[in-house]
Amino acid sequence: MELKIYNSKKEVAEHFSMYLKELVQSPKEIHIALSGGSTPKIVFDEIASRFGNALDWSKVFFYWGDERCVPPDHEESNYKMTVDHLLSQINIPENNIRRIKGENAPKDEALVYSRLLDEELPRIHDIPKFDLVILGMGDDGHTASIFPHEIQLWDSQNNCEVATHPDSGQKRITITGKVINNADMVAFLVTGGTKSGKVKEIIGKEGNFLMYPASLVKPMSGRLVWFLDTDAAENITPS
């Protein structure tokens, strides 16, 4: 695990966008699972403004780690947020954008997207392999759309599962732990003081950390990086 702590959400976005630039400049195809949330939104704005026209996006393939079961033009759609803040600002082939179709029946789409990952991604350990999975973390310690009350979904043998938001009851489609932990690299983007308690427990392996799905992120590659702002990191003392 590597911790990268910056003074603000803006600095997190700046430094993560530099990492993504290096990855995109690789000569090989790059497969990335995107996250929703407020921090990725700022990251996408940063990438689009600094590197949108300067990079060759033709070898980059975007997928989603989770999606709300809403139409693609809905304000809560992770896909729509990414279109607004990144995809509409860069020159990327339409075929390189592999969205989860939140407007479809959840169970059916979870199966369809599972098959898509099997067919389109390289396979290592007989599991689809992303070059990068970008994750956020909720105030409750959830990641992707695996929430504490459904933490068993993490260990599903399927690539994707249907999750239920604990408060709204909204259905979501999420990739599962075996896909996340098979990635070449996993990057958490976590900002804000409301996350600091869970960050402390998970990184320090303290308290109720085993109840939080984010604590189960342990890529087999060993490449796990937390991009934090000082508010999210206020309770930890990095070595």
Coordinates of C-alpha atoms in Angstrom, one line a residue:
M1 CA 0.0 0.0 0.0
E2 CA 1.2 3.5 -0.9
L3 CA -0.2 6.7 0.5
K4 CA -0.1 10.0 -1.4
I5 CA -1.4 12.9 0.7
Y6 CA -2.0 16.3 -0.8
N7 CA -3.2 19.6 0.6
S8 CA -6.5 19.8 -1.3
K9 CA -8.9 17.9 -3.5
K10 CA -7.5 20.0 -6.4
E11 CA -4.0 18.8 -5.7
V12 CA -5.2 15.2 -5.6
A13 CA -6.8 15.7 -9.0
E14 CA -3.6 17.3 -10.4
H15 CA -1.3 14.5 -9.2
F16 CA -3.6 11.7 -10.2
S17 CA -4.0 13.2 -13.6
M18 CA -0.3 13.1 -14.1
Y19 CA -0.2 9.4 -13.2
L20 CA -3.0 8.8 -15.7
K21 CA -1.2 10.7 -18.4
E22 CA 1.8 8.4 -18.0
L23 CA -0.4 5.3 -18.2
V24 CA -2.2 6.6 -21.3
Q25 CA 1.1 7.2 -23.0
S26 CA 1.9 3.5 -22.9
P27 CA 2.2 2.0 -26.4
K28 CA -0.2 -0.9 -25.5
E29 CA -3.9 -0.9 -25.1
I30 CA -5.0 0.3 -21.7
H31 CA -8.2 -0.8 -20.0
I32 CA -9.5 1.4 -17.1
A33 CA -12.5 1.0 -14.8
L34 CA -13.8 4.4 -13.8
S35 CA -15.5 5.5 -10.7
G36 CA -18.3 8.0 -10.0
G37 CA -18.4 10.6 -7.2
S38 CA -17.3 14.1 -6.6
T39 CA -13.5 13.5 -6.5
P40 CA -13.4 11.7 -9.9
K41 CA -15.4 14.6 -11.3
I42 CA -12.7 17.0 -10.4
V43 CA -10.0 14.5 -11.7
F44 CA -11.9 14.2 -15.0
D45 CA -12.0 18.0 -15.4
E46 CA -8.3 18.2 -14.7
I47 CA -7.4 15.5 -17.2
A48 CA -9.7 17.1 -19.9
S49 CA -8.3 20.6 -19.4
R50 CA -4.6 19.7 -19.2
F51 CA -4.3 16.7 -21.5
G52 CA -7.5 16.3 -23.4
N53 CA -6.1 17.2 -26.8
A54 CA -2.5 16.3 -26.1
L55 CA -2.9 12.5 -25.7
D56 CA -3.7 9.7 -28.1
W57 CA -6.9 8.2 -26.6
S58 CA -7.3 5.6 -29.4
K59 CA -5.6 2.8 -27.3
V60 CA -7.6 3.6 -24.1
F61 CA -10.7 1.7 -23.2
F62 CA -13.0 2.9 -20.5
Y63 CA -15.3 0.7 -18.4
W64 CA -17.2 1.4 -15.2
G65 CA -16.6 -0.1 -11.8
D66 CA -20.2 0.5 -10.9
E67 CA -23.3 2.2 -12.2
R68 CA -26.7 3.3 -10.8
C69 CA -29.6 1.7 -12.5
V70 CA -30.8 4.8 -14.2
P71 CA -30.9 5.9 -17.9
P72 CA -27.6 7.3 -19.4
D73 CA -29.0 10.9 -19.4
H74 CA -30.1 10.8 -15.8
E75 CA -28.3 13.2 -13.4
E76 CA -27.3 10.3 -11.1
S77 CA -25.7 8.3 -13.9
N78 CA -21.9 7.8 -13.5
Y79 CA -21.7 7.5 -17.3
K80 CA -23.4 10.9 -17.8
M81 CA -21.0 12.5 -15.3
T82 CA -18.0 11.1 -17.2
V83 CA -19.4 12.2 -20.5
D84 CA -19.9 15.8 -19.2
H85 CA -16.5 16.1 -17.5
L86 CA -14.2 14.0 -19.6
L87 CA -15.5 12.0 -22.6
S88 CA -17.1 15.0 -24.4
Q89 CA -13.8 16.9 -24.1
I90 CA -11.4 14.3 -25.6
N91 CA -11.1 12.6 -29.0
I92 CA -11.8 8.9 -28.1
P93 CA -13.4 6.3 -30.4
E94 CA -17.0 5.6 -29.5
N95 CA -16.2 1.8 -29.5
N96 CA -13.6 2.4 -26.7
I97 CA -16.4 3.5 -24.3
R98 CA -17.9 0.4 -22.6
R99 CA -20.7 1.6 -20.4
I100 CA -22.9 -0.3 -18.1
K101 CA -26.4 0.1 -19.4
G102 CA -28.2 1.2 -16.3
E103 CA -31.5 1.6 -18.1
N104 CA -31.7 -2.2 -18.6
A105 CA -33.1 -4.8 -16.1
P106 CA -30.4 -5.0 -13.4
K107 CA -29.9 -8.7 -13.3
D108 CA -29.8 -9.0 -17.0
E109 CA -27.3 -6.1 -17.4
A110 CA -25.1 -7.6 -14.7
L111 CA -24.8 -10.8 -16.7
V112 CA -24.3 -8.9 -20.0
Y113 CA -21.5 -6.7 -18.5
S114 CA -19.9 -9.8 -16.9
R115 CA -19.7 -11.3 -20.3
L116 CA -18.4 -8.1 -21.8
L117 CA -15.5 -8.1 -19.3
D118 CA -14.8 -11.7 -20.1
E119 CA -14.7 -11.0 -23.8
E120 CA -12.9 -7.7 -24.0
L121 CA -10.3 -7.7 -21.2
P122 CA -7.1 -9.7 -21.1
R123 CA -7.4 -12.6 -18.6
I124 CA -4.9 -13.4 -15.8
H125 CA -5.7 -16.2 -13.3
D126 CA -8.7 -16.8 -15.5
I127 CA -10.2 -13.5 -14.4
P128 CA -10.6 -10.3 -16.5
K129 CA -7.7 -8.0 -15.8
F130 CA -7.8 -4.2 -15.8
D131 CA -4.7 -2.1 -16.1
L132 CA -6.2 0.3 -13.6
V133 CA -9.3 0.3 -11.4
I134 CA -10.2 3.7 -9.9
L135 CA -12.2 3.5 -6.7
G136 CA -13.8 6.0 -4.4
M137 CA -14.9 5.3 -0.8
G138 CA -18.2 6.3 0.9
D139 CA -18.5 7.6 4.4
D140 CA -19.7 4.1 5.4
G141 CA -16.6 2.4 3.9
H142 CA -18.3 1.1 0.8
T143 CA -16.4 1.0 -2.5
A144 CA -17.6 0.5 -6.1
S145 CA -21.3 -0.3 -5.1
I146 CA -20.5 -2.9 -2.5
F147 CA -22.0 -1.7 0.7
P148 CA -21.3 -3.0 4.3
H149 CA -24.8 -4.6 4.5
E150 CA -24.0 -6.6 1.3
I151 CA -20.3 -7.2 1.9
Q152 CA -20.7 -10.8 0.8
L153 CA -21.0 -9.6 -2.8
W154 CA -17.3 -8.9 -2.6
D155 CA -16.6 -12.7 -2.7
S156 CA -19.0 -13.4 -5.6
Q157 CA -17.7 -15.8 -8.3
N158 CA -19.4 -13.5 -10.8
N159 CA -17.6 -10.5 -12.4
C160 CA -20.6 -8.3 -11.7
E161 CA -23.5 -8.3 -9.2
V162 CA -26.6 -6.3 -8.5
A163 CA -26.3 -4.2 -5.3
T164 CA -28.9 -2.2 -3.4
H165 CA -28.2 1.1 -1.8
P166 CA -29.0 0.8 2.0
D167 CA -30.9 4.0 2.3
S168 CA -32.6 4.7 -1.1
G169 CA -33.1 1.1 -2.2
Q170 CA -31.7 2.1 -5.6
K171 CA -30.3 -0.8 -7.6
R172 CA -26.8 -0.6 -8.8
I173 CA -24.5 -2.8 -10.9
T174 CA -21.0 -3.3 -9.6
I175 CA -17.9 -5.2 -10.4
T176 CA -16.9 -7.7 -7.6
G177 CA -13.8 -8.2 -5.5
K178 CA -12.2 -10.8 -7.7
V179 CA -12.1 -8.3 -10.6
I180 CA -10.9 -5.4 -8.5
N181 CA -8.1 -7.4 -6.9
N182 CA -7.0 -8.8 -10.2
A183 CA -6.2 -5.4 -11.6
D184 CA -2.6 -4.4 -12.3
M185 CA -3.1 -1.3 -10.2
V186 CA -5.9 0.0 -7.9
A187 CA -6.1 3.7 -7.0
F188 CA -8.4 5.1 -4.3
L189 CA -9.4 8.7 -4.7
V190 CA -10.6 9.8 -1.3
T191 CA -11.1 13.4 -0.1
G192 CA -13.0 15.2 2.7
G193 CA -13.0 15.0 6.5
T194 CA -16.2 12.8 6.6
K195 CA -14.0 10.0 5.3
S196 CA -11.2 10.4 7.8
G197 CA -12.5 8.0 10.4
K198 CA -12.9 5.1 8.0
V199 CA -9.6 5.9 6.3
K200 CA -7.9 5.6 9.7
E201 CA -9.6 2.3 10.5
I202 CA -8.9 0.7 7.1
I203 CA -5.3 1.8 6.7
G204 CA -4.5 1.1 10.4
K205 CA -6.5 -2.1 10.4
E206 CA -8.3 -0.8 13.5
G207 CA -11.8 -1.0 15.0
N208 CA -14.4 -2.3 12.7
F209 CA -12.3 -2.2 9.5
L210 CA -13.3 -5.7 8.4
M211 CA -16.9 -4.6 8.1
Y212 CA -16.0 -2.1 5.4
P213 CA -15.7 -3.4 1.8
A214 CA -12.9 -0.9 1.1
S215 CA -10.7 -2.8 3.5
L216 CA -10.9 -5.8 1.2
V217 CA -9.1 -4.1 -1.7
K218 CA -5.9 -6.0 -1.9
P219 CA -4.7 -6.4 -5.5
M220 CA -2.6 -9.5 -6.2
S221 CA -0.2 -7.3 -8.0
G222 CA 0.6 -5.5 -4.7
R223 CA 0.0 -2.1 -6.4
L224 CA -2.6 -0.2 -4.3
V225 CA -2.3 3.6 -4.0
W226 CA -4.4 5.9 -1.9
F227 CA -4.6 9.4 -3.2
L228 CA -5.9 11.5 -0.2
D229 CA -6.3 15.1 0.7
T230 CA -5.2 16.3 4.2
D231 CA -8.8 16.3 5.4
A232 CA -9.3 12.6 4.6
A233 CA -5.9 11.8 6.0
E234 CA -6.1 13.9 9.2
N235 CA -6.3 10.9 11.5
I236 CA -3.4 8.9 10.1
T237 CA 0.3 9.2 10.5
P238 CA 2.0 7.8 7.3
S239 CA 5.4 6.1 7.7

